[in-house]
mmCIF file of C-alpha atoms and ligand atoms in Angstrom:
data_model
loop_
_atom_site.group_PDB
_atom_site.id
_atom_site.type_symbol
_atom_site.label_atom_id
_atom_site.label_comp_id
_atom_site.label_asym_id
_atom_site.label_seq_id
_atom_site.Cartn_x
_atom_site.Cartn_y
_atom_site.Cartn_z
ATOM 1 C CA UNK A 783 0.000 0.000 0.000
ATOM 2 C CA UNK A 784 1.213 3.490 -0.767
ATOM 3 C CA UNK A 785 1.473 5.854 2.220
ATOM 4 C CA UNK A 786 -1.482 8.160 1.985
ATOM 5 C CA UNK A 787 -3.140 8.911 -1.295
ATOM 6 C CA UNK A 788 -0.548 10.959 -3.197
ATOM 7 C CA UNK A 789 2.541 10.153 -1.098
ATOM 8 C CA UNK A 790 5.517 12.471 -0.785
ATOM 9 C CA UNK A 791 8.129 12.776 -3.492
ATOM 10 C CA UNK A 792 11.811 12.469 -2.750
ATOM 11 C CA UNK A 793 12.892 15.938 -1.714
ATOM 12 C CA UNK A 794 15.331 17.394 -4.166
ATOM 13 C CA UNK A 795 17.424 20.319 -3.069
ATOM 14 C CA UNK A 796 17.117 23.270 -5.473
ATOM 15 C CA UNK A 797 20.902 23.379 -5.926
ATOM 16 C CA UNK A 798 21.230 19.776 -7.011
ATOM 17 C CA UNK A 799 22.859 19.215 -10.366
ATOM 18 C CA UNK A 800 21.463 17.435 -13.400
ATOM 19 C CA UNK A 801 23.255 14.113 -12.833
ATOM 20 C CA UNK A 802 21.772 13.862 -9.327
ATOM 21 C CA UNK A 803 18.306 14.813 -10.560
ATOM 22 C CA UNK A 804 18.501 12.050 -13.209
ATOM 23 C CA UNK A 805 19.053 9.404 -10.552
ATOM 24 C CA UNK A 806 16.745 10.642 -7.792
ATOM 25 C CA UNK A 807 13.913 12.752 -9.174
ATOM 26 C CA UNK A 808 10.368 11.529 -8.876
ATOM 27 C CA UNK A 809 10.733 8.626 -6.453
ATOM 28 C CA UNK A 810 7.573 8.150 -4.412
ATOM 29 C CA UNK A 811 7.579 7.100 -0.783
ATOM 30 C CA UNK A 812 5.952 3.740 -0.263
ATOM 31 C CA UNK A 813 5.268 1.563 2.758
ATOM 32 C CA UNK A 814 7.568 -1.263 1.644
ATOM 33 C CA UNK A 815 10.551 1.046 1.146
ATOM 34 C CA UNK A 816 10.974 0.076 -2.515
ATOM 35 C CA UNK A 817 13.946 2.043 -3.907
ATOM 36 C CA UNK A 818 12.270 2.263 -7.314
ATOM 37 C CA UNK A 819 8.690 3.461 -7.756
ATOM 38 C CA UNK A 820 6.584 0.312 -8.263
ATOM 39 C CA UNK A 821 4.402 -0.202 -11.315
ATOM 40 C CA UNK A 822 0.882 0.648 -10.180
ATOM 41 C CA UNK A 823 -0.766 -1.388 -12.922
ATOM 42 C CA UNK A 824 -4.274 -0.405 -11.948
ATOM 43 C CA UNK A 825 -6.998 1.443 -13.810
ATOM 44 C CA UNK A 826 -8.747 2.769 -10.723
ATOM 45 C CA UNK A 827 -8.256 3.629 -7.025
ATOM 46 C CA UNK A 828 -10.432 2.795 -4.026
ATOM 47 C CA UNK A 829 -12.117 5.578 -2.061
ATOM 48 C CA UNK A 830 -12.172 5.222 1.727
ATOM 49 C CA UNK A 831 -15.751 6.489 1.934
ATOM 50 C CA UNK A 832 -18.368 8.366 -0.053
ATOM 51 C CA UNK A 833 -17.111 11.595 1.494
ATOM 52 C CA UNK A 834 -13.496 10.795 0.595
ATOM 53 C CA UNK A 835 -14.504 10.171 -3.050
ATOM 54 C CA UNK A 836 -16.458 13.423 -3.076
ATOM 55 C CA UNK A 837 -13.505 15.394 -1.698
ATOM 56 C CA UNK A 838 -11.145 13.904 -4.299
ATOM 57 C CA UNK A 839 -13.492 14.786 -7.147
ATOM 58 C CA UNK A 840 -13.929 18.318 -5.847
ATOM 59 C CA UNK A 841 -10.147 18.660 -5.566
ATOM 60 C CA UNK A 842 -10.444 19.414 -1.830
ATOM 61 C CA UNK A 843 -8.123 16.512 -1.073
ATOM 62 C CA UNK A 844 -5.086 15.276 -2.957
ATOM 63 C CA UNK A 845 -5.291 11.740 -4.290
ATOM 64 C CA UNK A 846 -5.746 9.252 -7.087
ATOM 65 C CA UNK A 847 -9.068 8.526 -8.753
ATOM 66 C CA UNK A 848 -8.531 6.920 -12.149
ATOM 67 C CA UNK A 849 -5.373 6.228 -14.179
ATOM 68 C CA UNK A 850 -6.302 8.330 -17.225
ATOM 69 C CA UNK A 851 -6.280 11.311 -14.842
ATOM 70 C CA UNK A 852 -3.416 10.414 -12.521
ATOM 71 C CA UNK A 853 -1.361 7.353 -11.523
ATOM 72 C CA UNK A 854 1.581 7.127 -9.070
ATOM 73 C CA UNK A 855 3.997 5.419 -11.495
ATOM 74 C CA UNK A 856 3.149 7.882 -14.252
ATOM 75 C CA UNK A 857 3.370 10.820 -11.870
ATOM 76 C CA UNK A 858 6.794 9.717 -10.583
ATOM 77 C CA UNK A 859 8.166 9.790 -14.137
ATOM 78 C CA UNK A 860 6.387 13.087 -14.915
ATOM 79 C CA UNK A 861 7.889 14.721 -11.826
ATOM 80 C CA UNK A 862 11.356 13.505 -12.815
ATOM 81 C CA UNK A 863 11.121 15.020 -16.303
ATOM 82 C CA UNK A 864 9.683 18.273 -14.886
ATOM 83 C CA UNK A 865 12.651 18.467 -12.475
ATOM 84 C CA UNK A 866 15.136 17.865 -15.295
ATOM 85 C CA UNK A 867 13.624 20.607 -17.469
ATOM 86 C CA UNK A 868 13.174 23.031 -14.557
ATOM 87 C CA UNK A 869 9.382 23.031 -14.961
ATOM 88 C CA UNK A 870 6.654 22.725 -12.316
ATOM 89 C CA UNK A 871 4.688 19.788 -13.692
ATOM 90 C CA UNK A 872 4.472 17.672 -16.807
ATOM 91 C CA UNK A 873 1.983 15.463 -18.600
ATOM 92 C CA UNK A 874 3.008 12.053 -19.930
ATOM 93 C CA UNK A 875 1.570 11.285 -23.358
ATOM 94 C CA UNK A 876 1.100 8.111 -25.410
ATOM 95 C CA UNK A 877 3.646 9.331 -28.003
ATOM 96 C CA UNK A 878 5.596 12.394 -29.069
ATOM 97 C CA UNK A 879 2.813 13.130 -31.549
ATOM 98 C CA UNK A 880 0.227 12.998 -28.734
ATOM 99 C CA UNK A 881 2.371 15.652 -26.998
ATOM 100 C CA UNK A 882 2.345 17.862 -30.125
ATOM 101 C CA UNK A 883 -1.425 17.424 -30.325
ATOM 102 C CA UNK A 884 -1.868 18.277 -26.639
ATOM 103 C CA UNK A 885 0.053 21.564 -26.923
ATOM 104 C CA UNK A 886 -2.013 22.716 -29.877
ATOM 105 C CA UNK A 887 -5.334 21.447 -28.523
ATOM 106 C CA UNK A 888 -4.747 23.161 -25.167
ATOM 107 C CA UNK A 889 -3.640 26.545 -26.524
ATOM 108 C CA UNK A 890 -5.365 27.112 -29.859
ATOM 109 C CA UNK A 891 -8.982 27.608 -30.820
ATOM 110 C CA UNK A 892 -10.793 28.107 -34.103
ATOM 111 C CA UNK A 893 -9.689 31.374 -35.754
ATOM 112 C CA UNK A 894 -6.225 31.415 -34.139
ATOM 113 C CA UNK A 895 -2.913 31.479 -35.986
ATOM 114 C CA UNK A 896 0.160 29.288 -35.368
ATOM 115 C CA UNK A 897 3.713 29.846 -36.607
ATOM 116 C CA UNK A 898 5.758 26.679 -36.977
ATOM 117 C CA UNK A 899 9.324 26.215 -38.163
ATOM 118 C CA UNK A 900 9.558 24.406 -41.479
ATOM 119 C CA UNK A 901 12.307 22.041 -40.338
ATOM 120 C CA UNK A 902 10.332 20.051 -37.783
ATOM 121 C CA UNK A 903 9.527 16.361 -37.490
ATOM 122 C CA UNK A 904 7.482 15.357 -40.590
ATOM 123 C CA UNK A 905 4.240 14.382 -38.815
ATOM 124 C CA UNK A 906 4.351 17.671 -36.815
ATOM 125 C CA UNK A 907 4.222 19.525 -40.134
ATOM 126 C CA UNK A 908 1.430 17.255 -41.350
ATOM 127 C CA UNK A 909 -0.779 17.493 -38.233
ATOM 128 C CA UNK A 910 -0.700 21.291 -38.538
ATOM 129 C CA UNK A 911 -1.094 21.374 -42.315
ATOM 130 C CA UNK A 912 -3.674 18.602 -42.883
ATOM 131 C CA UNK A 913 -5.431 18.098 -39.535
ATOM 132 C CA UNK A 914 -5.714 21.297 -37.500
ATOM 133 C CA UNK A 915 -6.581 23.325 -40.611
ATOM 134 C CA UNK A 916 -9.908 21.395 -40.583
ATOM 135 C CA UNK A 917 -10.694 23.271 -37.372
ATOM 136 C CA UNK A 918 -10.201 26.686 -38.953
ATOM 137 C CA UNK A 919 -6.702 27.111 -37.556
ATOM 138 C CA UNK A 920 -4.342 29.185 -39.655
ATOM 139 C CA UNK A 921 -0.707 28.017 -39.904
ATOM 140 C CA UNK A 922 2.400 29.681 -41.341
ATOM 141 C CA UNK A 923 5.601 27.703 -41.802
ATOM 142 C CA UNK A 924 8.808 29.725 -41.600
ATOM 143 C CA UNK A 925 12.550 29.251 -41.640
ATOM 144 C CA UNK A 926 12.869 29.922 -37.898
ATOM 145 C CA UNK A 927 16.647 30.357 -38.164
ATOM 146 C CA UNK A 928 15.797 33.598 -39.977
ATOM 147 C CA UNK A 929 14.484 36.004 -37.304
ATOM 148 C CA UNK A 930 13.367 38.575 -39.897
ATOM 149 C CA UNK A 931 11.192 36.014 -41.652
ATOM 150 C CA UNK A 932 9.764 34.891 -38.335
ATOM 151 C CA UNK A 933 9.039 38.464 -37.242
ATOM 152 C CA UNK A 934 7.096 39.111 -40.437
ATOM 153 C CA UNK A 935 4.942 36.020 -39.981
ATOM 154 C CA UNK A 936 3.107 37.311 -36.877
ATOM 155 C CA UNK A 937 -0.557 38.229 -37.253
ATOM 156 C CA UNK A 938 -2.881 39.831 -34.678
ATOM 157 C CA UNK A 939 -4.323 36.353 -33.955
ATOM 158 C CA UNK A 940 -0.983 34.515 -33.555
ATOM 159 C CA UNK A 941 -1.185 32.523 -30.317
ATOM 160 C CA UNK A 942 1.617 29.976 -30.617
ATOM 161 C CA UNK A 943 5.095 29.602 -32.114
ATOM 162 C CA UNK A 944 6.381 26.028 -32.322
ATOM 163 C CA UNK A 945 10.034 25.280 -33.047
ATOM 164 C CA UNK A 946 12.412 22.358 -33.003
ATOM 165 C CA UNK A 947 16.109 23.076 -32.596
ATOM 166 C CA UNK A 948 18.286 21.610 -34.002
ATOM 167 C CA UNK A 949 15.634 20.886 -36.620
ATOM 168 C CA UNK A 950 14.876 17.688 -38.430
ATOM 169 C CA UNK A 951 16.726 16.466 -40.589
ATOM 170 C CA UNK A 952 18.736 19.539 -41.621
ATOM 171 C CA UNK A 953 20.042 20.279 -38.078
ATOM 172 C CA UNK A 954 19.338 23.963 -38.638
ATOM 173 C CA UNK A 955 19.254 25.829 -35.299
ATOM 174 C CA UNK A 956 16.810 28.464 -34.073
ATOM 175 C CA UNK A 957 17.609 31.096 -31.438
ATOM 176 C CA UNK A 958 15.257 30.162 -28.577
ATOM 177 C CA UNK A 959 15.908 33.332 -26.536
ATOM 178 C CA UNK A 960 15.255 35.732 -29.434
ATOM 179 C CA UNK A 961 12.215 33.800 -30.629
ATOM 180 C CA UNK A 962 10.740 33.765 -27.099
ATOM 181 C CA UNK A 963 11.067 37.584 -26.995
ATOM 182 C CA UNK A 964 9.414 37.935 -30.403
ATOM 183 C CA UNK A 965 6.581 35.590 -29.422
ATOM 184 C CA UNK A 966 5.930 37.385 -26.121
ATOM 185 C CA UNK A 967 6.059 40.842 -27.731
ATOM 186 C CA UNK A 968 3.338 39.622 -30.079
ATOM 187 C CA UNK A 969 1.139 38.078 -27.369
ATOM 188 C CA UNK A 970 2.037 34.492 -28.333
ATOM 189 C CA UNK A 971 3.563 31.547 -26.456
ATOM 190 C CA UNK A 972 6.655 29.623 -27.493
ATOM 191 C CA UNK A 973 6.706 25.853 -27.562
ATOM 192 C CA UNK A 974 10.003 24.002 -28.083
ATOM 193 C CA UNK A 975 10.390 20.393 -29.174
ATOM 194 C CA UNK A 976 13.536 19.515 -27.194
ATOM 195 C CA UNK A 977 13.722 15.888 -28.362
ATOM 196 C CA UNK A 978 17.063 16.152 -30.221
ATOM 197 C CA UNK A 979 18.944 17.766 -27.309
ATOM 198 C CA UNK A 980 17.272 16.414 -24.145
ATOM 199 C CA UNK A 981 17.429 18.541 -20.965
ATOM 200 C CA UNK A 982 21.072 17.463 -20.599
ATOM 201 C CA UNK A 983 22.175 19.691 -23.479
ATOM 202 C CA UNK A 984 19.508 22.384 -23.825
ATOM 203 C CA UNK A 985 17.179 24.043 -21.303
ATOM 204 C CA UNK A 986 14.476 25.935 -23.218
ATOM 205 C CA UNK A 987 12.750 27.296 -20.068
ATOM 206 C CA UNK A 988 15.966 29.118 -19.072
ATOM 207 C CA UNK A 989 15.883 30.751 -22.520
ATOM 208 C CA UNK A 990 12.281 31.926 -22.192
ATOM 209 C CA UNK A 991 10.201 29.124 -23.745
ATOM 210 C CA UNK A 992 6.700 28.557 -22.326
ATOM 211 C CA UNK A 993 6.175 24.873 -23.160
ATOM 212 C CA UNK A 994 8.625 22.044 -23.731
ATOM 213 C CA UNK A 995 7.779 18.734 -25.361
ATOM 214 C CA UNK A 996 9.711 15.542 -26.009
ATOM 215 C CA UNK A 997 9.271 12.387 -27.928
ATOM 216 C CA UNK A 998 10.417 10.241 -24.991
ATOM 217 C CA UNK A 999 10.684 7.432 -27.545
ATOM 218 C CA UNK A 1000 14.125 8.895 -28.245
ATOM 219 C CA UNK A 1001 16.735 9.996 -25.660
ATOM 220 C CA UNK A 1002 14.619 10.163 -22.472
ATOM 221 C CA UNK A 1003 13.743 6.475 -22.594
ATOM 222 C CA UNK A 1004 16.864 5.749 -24.608
ATOM 223 C CA UNK A 1005 16.516 2.004 -25.166
ATOM 224 C CA UNK A 1006 14.332 1.783 -28.283
ATOM 225 C CA UNK A 1007 11.625 -0.161 -26.456
ATOM 226 C CA UNK A 1008 8.943 2.463 -25.715
ATOM 227 C CA UNK A 1009 6.847 4.945 -27.708
ATOM 228 C CA UNK A 1010 5.939 7.895 -25.466
ATOM 229 C CA UNK A 1011 5.868 11.684 -25.218
ATOM 230 C CA UNK A 1012 5.653 14.442 -22.625
ATOM 231 C CA UNK A 1013 4.688 18.105 -22.276
ATOM 232 C CA UNK A 1014 6.445 20.107 -19.532
ATOM 233 C CA UNK A 1015 4.879 23.256 -18.082
ATOM 234 C CA UNK A 1016 6.450 26.007 -15.999
ATOM 235 C CA UNK A 1017 3.225 27.589 -14.785
ATOM 236 C CA UNK A 1018 0.826 25.760 -12.471
ATOM 237 C CA UNK A 1019 -2.325 27.403 -13.857
ATOM 238 C CA UNK A 1020 -1.330 26.457 -17.398
ATOM 239 C CA UNK A 1021 -0.589 22.942 -16.203
ATOM 240 C CA UNK A 1022 -4.135 22.647 -14.876
ATOM 241 C CA UNK A 1023 -5.511 23.849 -18.204
ATOM 242 C CA UNK A 1024 -3.390 21.316 -20.138
ATOM 243 C CA UNK A 1025 -4.263 18.501 -17.708
ATOM 244 C CA UNK A 1026 -7.968 19.120 -18.263
ATOM 245 C CA UNK A 1027 -7.485 18.682 -22.015
ATOM 246 C CA UNK A 1028 -5.341 15.579 -21.522
ATOM 247 C CA UNK A 1029 -7.979 14.038 -19.214
ATOM 248 C CA UNK A 1030 -10.603 14.551 -21.913
ATOM 249 C CA UNK A 1031 -8.610 13.625 -25.024
ATOM 250 C CA UNK A 1032 -7.076 10.671 -23.207
ATOM 251 C CA UNK A 1033 -3.817 10.208 -25.129
ATOM 252 C CA UNK A 1034 -1.926 9.412 -21.936
ATOM 253 C CA UNK A 1035 1.087 7.196 -21.213
ATOM 254 C CA UNK A 1036 0.454 3.969 -19.269
ATOM 255 C CA UNK A 1037 2.133 2.870 -15.994
ATOM 256 C CA UNK A 1038 4.436 0.247 -17.532
ATOM 257 C CA UNK A 1039 5.856 2.571 -20.193
ATOM 258 C CA UNK A 1040 6.251 5.261 -17.519
ATOM 259 C CA UNK A 1041 8.268 2.812 -15.431
ATOM 260 C CA UNK A 1042 10.547 2.038 -18.393
ATOM 261 C CA UNK A 1043 11.059 5.722 -19.223
ATOM 262 C CA UNK A 1044 11.780 6.532 -15.567
ATOM 263 C CA UNK A 1045 14.402 3.758 -15.528
ATOM 264 C CA UNK A 1046 15.931 5.224 -18.685
ATOM 265 C CA UNK A 1047 16.099 8.699 -17.120
ATOM 266 C CA UNK A 1048 18.527 7.498 -14.459
ATOM 267 C CA UNK A 1049 21.277 7.058 -17.071
ATOM 268 C CA UNK A 1050 20.187 9.928 -19.334
ATOM 269 C CA UNK A 1051 23.134 12.204 -18.566
ATOM 270 C CA UNK A 1052 25.687 9.398 -19.021
ATOM 271 C CA UNK A 1053 24.159 8.177 -22.257
ATOM 272 C CA UNK A 1054 23.628 11.561 -23.867
ATOM 273 C CA UNK A 1055 27.169 12.770 -23.107
ATOM 274 C CA UNK A 1056 28.767 9.553 -24.359
ATOM 275 C CA UNK A 1057 26.654 9.693 -27.531
ATOM 276 C CA UNK A 1058 27.653 13.311 -28.140
ATOM 277 C CA UNK A 1059 31.322 12.503 -27.587
ATOM 278 C CA UNK A 1060 31.110 9.615 -30.087
ATOM 279 C CA UNK A 1061 29.161 11.754 -32.564
ATOM 280 C CA UNK A 1062 31.826 14.464 -32.514
ATOM 281 C CA UNK A 1063 34.460 11.876 -33.480
ATOM 282 C CA UNK A 1064 32.261 10.259 -36.147
ATOM 283 C CA UNK A 1065 31.511 13.695 -37.652
ATOM 284 C CA UNK A 1066 35.208 14.635 -37.717
ATOM 285 C CA UNK A 1067 36.075 11.302 -39.347
ATOM 286 C CA UNK A 1068 33.380 11.649 -42.005
ATOM 287 C CA UNK A 1069 34.205 15.286 -42.764
ATOM 288 C CA UNK A 1070 37.730 14.249 -43.796
ATOM 289 C CA UNK A 1071 36.632 11.179 -45.773
ATOM 290 C CA UNK A 1072 37.101 11.449 -49.585
ATOM 291 C CA UNK A 1073 33.746 9.757 -50.364
ATOM 292 C CA UNK A 1074 31.753 12.303 -48.351
ATOM 293 C CA UNK A 1075 30.533 15.522 -49.978
ATOM 294 C CA UNK A 1076 29.613 17.327 -46.747
ATOM 295 C CA UNK A 1077 28.708 16.705 -43.103
ATOM 296 C CA UNK A 1078 26.240 18.663 -40.979
ATOM 297 C CA UNK A 1079 26.770 18.414 -37.237
ATOM 298 C CA UNK A 1080 26.263 21.304 -34.798
ATOM 299 C CA UNK A 1081 29.659 20.577 -33.189
ATOM 300 C CA UNK A 1082 31.651 21.125 -36.396
ATOM 301 C CA UNK A 1083 33.031 24.618 -37.005
ATOM 302 C CA UNK A 1084 31.743 24.197 -40.583
ATOM 303 C CA UNK A 1085 28.114 24.294 -39.323
ATOM 304 C CA UNK A 1086 26.858 27.716 -40.455
ATOM 305 C CA UNK A 1087 25.334 28.345 -37.013
ATOM 306 C CA UNK A 1088 28.132 26.894 -34.879
ATOM 307 C CA UNK A 1089 28.148 30.034 -32.651
ATOM 308 C CA UNK A 1090 24.419 29.788 -31.897
ATOM 309 C CA UNK A 1091 24.903 26.179 -30.805
ATOM 310 C CA UNK A 1092 27.640 27.285 -28.383
ATOM 311 C CA UNK A 1093 25.345 30.016 -27.046
ATOM 312 C CA UNK A 1094 22.266 27.966 -26.254
ATOM 313 C CA UNK A 1095 23.441 24.368 -25.908
ATOM 314 C CA UNK A 1096 25.860 22.657 -23.529
ATOM 315 C CA UNK A 1097 26.623 19.897 -26.051
ATOM 316 C CA UNK A 1098 25.991 19.187 -29.709
ATOM 317 C CA UNK A 1099 23.796 16.077 -29.589
ATOM 318 C CA UNK A 1100 24.400 12.924 -31.568
ATOM 319 C CA UNK A 1101 22.516 13.334 -34.845
ATOM 320 C CA UNK A 1102 24.652 13.659 -37.974
ATOM 321 C CA UNK A 1103 23.518 14.324 -41.533
ATOM 322 C CA UNK A 1104 25.939 13.544 -44.368
ATOM 323 C CA UNK A 1105 25.841 13.796 -48.135
ATOM 324 C CA UNK A 1106 27.654 10.993 -49.956
ATOM 325 C CA UNK A 1107 29.383 11.557 -53.259
ATOM 326 C CA UNK A 1108 27.601 9.377 -55.832
ATOM 327 C CA UNK A 1109 23.933 9.936 -54.903
ATOM 328 C CA UNK A 1110 21.336 7.167 -54.720
ATOM 329 C CA UNK A 1111 23.629 4.264 -55.666
ATOM 330 C CA UNK A 1112 26.248 5.328 -53.142
ATOM 331 C CA UNK A 1113 23.574 5.551 -50.443
ATOM 332 C CA UNK A 1114 22.288 2.049 -51.203
ATOM 333 C CA UNK A 1115 25.833 0.637 -51.239
ATOM 334 C CA UNK A 1116 26.544 2.133 -47.823
ATOM 335 C CA UNK A 1117 23.266 0.753 -46.395
ATOM 336 C CA UNK A 1118 23.964 -2.736 -47.785
ATOM 337 C CA UNK A 1119 27.542 -2.908 -46.523
ATOM 338 C CA UNK A 1120 27.416 -1.208 -43.165
ATOM 339 C CA UNK A 1121 27.784 -3.307 -40.025
ATOM 340 C CA UNK A 1122 27.232 -2.275 -36.387
ATOM 341 C CA UNK A 1123 24.927 0.627 -37.399
ATOM 342 C CA UNK A 1124 21.368 -0.744 -37.614
ATOM 343 C CA UNK A 1125 19.302 0.242 -40.660
ATOM 344 C CA UNK A 1126 16.309 1.823 -38.942
ATOM 345 C CA UNK A 1127 14.506 5.106 -38.385
ATOM 346 C CA UNK A 1128 14.328 6.804 -34.951
ATOM 347 C CA UNK A 1129 17.188 8.006 -32.735
ATOM 348 C CA UNK A 1130 18.325 8.506 -29.180
ATOM 349 C CA UNK A 1131 18.713 4.853 -28.200
ATOM 350 C CA UNK A 1132 21.938 3.254 -27.002
ATOM 351 C CA UNK A 1133 22.438 1.569 -30.385
ATOM 352 C CA UNK A 1134 23.701 3.447 -33.450
ATOM 353 C CA UNK A 1135 21.223 3.694 -36.314
ATOM 354 C CA UNK A 1136 21.619 4.735 -39.933
ATOM 355 C CA UNK A 1137 19.108 5.487 -42.637
ATOM 356 C CA UNK A 1138 19.036 6.660 -46.232
ATOM 357 C CA UNK A 1139 15.844 8.668 -46.889
ATOM 358 C CA UNK A 1140 16.037 8.495 -50.732
ATOM 359 C CA UNK A 1141 15.961 4.686 -50.831
ATOM 360 C CA UNK A 1142 14.038 4.129 -47.591
ATOM 361 C CA UNK A 1143 11.678 6.510 -45.724
ATOM 362 C CA UNK A 1144 11.209 8.959 -48.587
ATOM 363 C CA UNK A 1145 11.567 6.592 -51.607
ATOM 364 C CA UNK A 1146 7.857 6.667 -52.465
ATOM 365 C CA UNK A 1147 7.863 10.503 -52.652
ATOM 366 C CA UNK A 1148 9.744 10.488 -55.953
ATOM 367 C CA UNK A 1149 12.917 12.416 -56.733
ATOM 368 C CA UNK A 1150 11.238 15.729 -57.532
ATOM 369 C CA UNK A 1151 9.271 15.984 -54.284
ATOM 370 C CA UNK A 1152 12.356 14.911 -52.363
ATOM 371 C CA UNK A 1153 14.419 17.669 -53.937
ATOM 372 C CA UNK A 1154 11.789 20.209 -52.965
ATOM 373 C CA UNK A 1155 12.051 18.998 -49.369
ATOM 374 C CA UNK A 1156 15.859 19.322 -49.629
ATOM 375 C CA UNK A 1157 16.315 15.554 -49.302
ATOM 376 C CA UNK A 1158 19.114 14.841 -51.739
ATOM 377 C CA UNK A 1159 19.849 11.347 -53.098
ATOM 378 C CA UNK A 1160 23.120 10.951 -51.232
ATOM 379 C CA UNK A 1161 21.770 12.174 -47.884
ATOM 380 C CA UNK A 1162 22.273 9.789 -44.977
ATOM 381 C CA UNK A 1163 21.149 10.317 -41.392
ATOM 382 C CA UNK A 1164 23.149 8.790 -38.563
ATOM 383 C CA UNK A 1165 21.993 8.499 -34.934
ATOM 384 C CA UNK A 1166 25.111 7.765 -32.911
ATOM 385 C CA UNK A 1167 24.875 5.352 -29.967
ATOM 386 C CA UNK A 1168 27.132 4.446 -27.047
ATOM 387 C CA UNK A 1169 29.210 1.698 -28.678
ATOM 388 C CA UNK A 1170 33.016 1.931 -28.751
ATOM 389 C CA UNK A 1171 34.161 4.695 -31.091
ATOM 390 C CA UNK A 1172 36.907 2.550 -32.719
ATOM 391 C CA UNK A 1173 34.321 -0.068 -33.702
ATOM 392 C CA UNK A 1174 32.106 2.647 -35.188
ATOM 393 C CA UNK A 1175 34.905 4.184 -37.236
ATOM 394 C CA UNK A 1176 36.034 0.802 -38.606
ATOM 395 C CA UNK A 1177 32.458 -0.127 -39.539
ATOM 396 C CA UNK A 1178 32.074 3.153 -41.446
ATOM 397 C CA UNK A 1179 35.542 2.911 -43.019
ATOM 398 C CA UNK A 1180 34.875 -0.638 -44.273
ATOM 399 C CA UNK A 1181 31.413 0.143 -45.635
ATOM 400 C CA UNK A 1182 32.654 3.295 -47.390
ATOM 401 C CA UNK A 1183 35.210 1.179 -49.285
ATOM 402 C CA UNK A 1184 32.216 -0.386 -51.132
ATOM 403 C CA UNK A 1185 30.777 3.013 -52.089
HETATM 404 C C1 LIG B 504 10.111 11.136 -33.090
HETATM 405 C C2 LIG B 504 9.858 12.566 -32.948
HETATM 406 C C3 LIG B 504 8.572 13.058 -32.695
HETATM 407 C C4 LIG B 504 7.362 12.162 -32.616
HETATM 408 O O1 LIG B 504 7.447 11.280 -31.551
HETATM 409 P P1 LIG B 504 6.715 9.853 -31.502
HETATM 410 O O2 LIG B 504 7.089 9.360 -30.156
HETATM 411 O O3 LIG B 504 7.266 9.029 -32.631
HETATM 412 O O4 LIG B 504 5.263 10.104 -31.675
HETATM 413 C C5 LIG B 504 8.403 14.421 -32.508
HETATM 414 N N1 LIG B 504 9.462 15.263 -32.599
HETATM 415 C C6 LIG B 504 10.710 14.820 -32.856
HETATM 416 C C7 LIG B 504 11.814 15.799 -32.942
HETATM 417 C C8 LIG B 504 10.950 13.464 -33.045
HETATM 418 O O5 LIG B 504 12.191 13.040 -33.309
#
């Protein structure tokens, strides 16, 4: 039995550093003294009396009612992510896309306008372009690395700016601090998809963002065995507003996936730093390789926005985009000869992944549409894992000999 309905959280001192927060945040006290928050695999919670139930429903007493609304295992994980991002509360979602949906559903109504950066996760573009437009919501896509262009996109009814930085798959960066100022000056809120950086390398709230979201499928869980998302809030009143929407829409994370994500969070700092360290070396190796046309990685001085990365990030992440000499055929040859790197989409897990959009994810688009989306035939996306760097370099070296 849990002590009291809504037991105490482990007290974290305000001065504690990220690595400590990763390990300790969100643990709930329990009668048995379990060191890890147990999986409360239950849909509903017993009331002690009719009066107790009534008080819980009225919000006069703190406690659990029903898992769609609140569950101890889910809440433990949510509190941990909120602590890592420096927010007050967060809401676990069934996927990263459910988190995108929640932010828009909770902040936008018919007749409002949204500005979104053009280099965001594909389905984020699509949900705005093909789904929310059915509800009379106006959307403008901009190159959010260009502050002038962004400034000109505001309308009197702009309520939300949504950015992803570094963006997908071009790794273009957007200045969170400047964009937050622009949004606030125009009466809008700023939402940042922090999936690519994780709170270990970028803290959007410290730069003025209002909402943070993650696909926890990626770094936060980190083991390629969960699909989940989260929205982090820094204002309690806004949290209550978002929670109401989440309770009604119902796209929530379940206790078991919350448990897995919470376990992943304990090693987040270690994993993310090791991945970034490996990625730096892989990027440097590829940049010098004669069969590579160019490499985009925020940690390379050749990245056109290298200085911005230094300003707002404490690391460069572990996503690398490269262009092979030799186009489509070269891409296929690399995919068919590479070892160690798994041919798969997604990112942020402990294992290194590689994918070639022109022959894989974006093959059905056709060459012309791909070119319009700036997906060239030789473009390869690498998500660097935690394996030994020497093994990674030899796998790439060997496979590139076949290209
Ligand atoms: C994967 C991803 C999403 C979507 O998350 P799902 O968990 O797959 O729904 C959103 N944003 C970014 C940046 C992503 O990489």
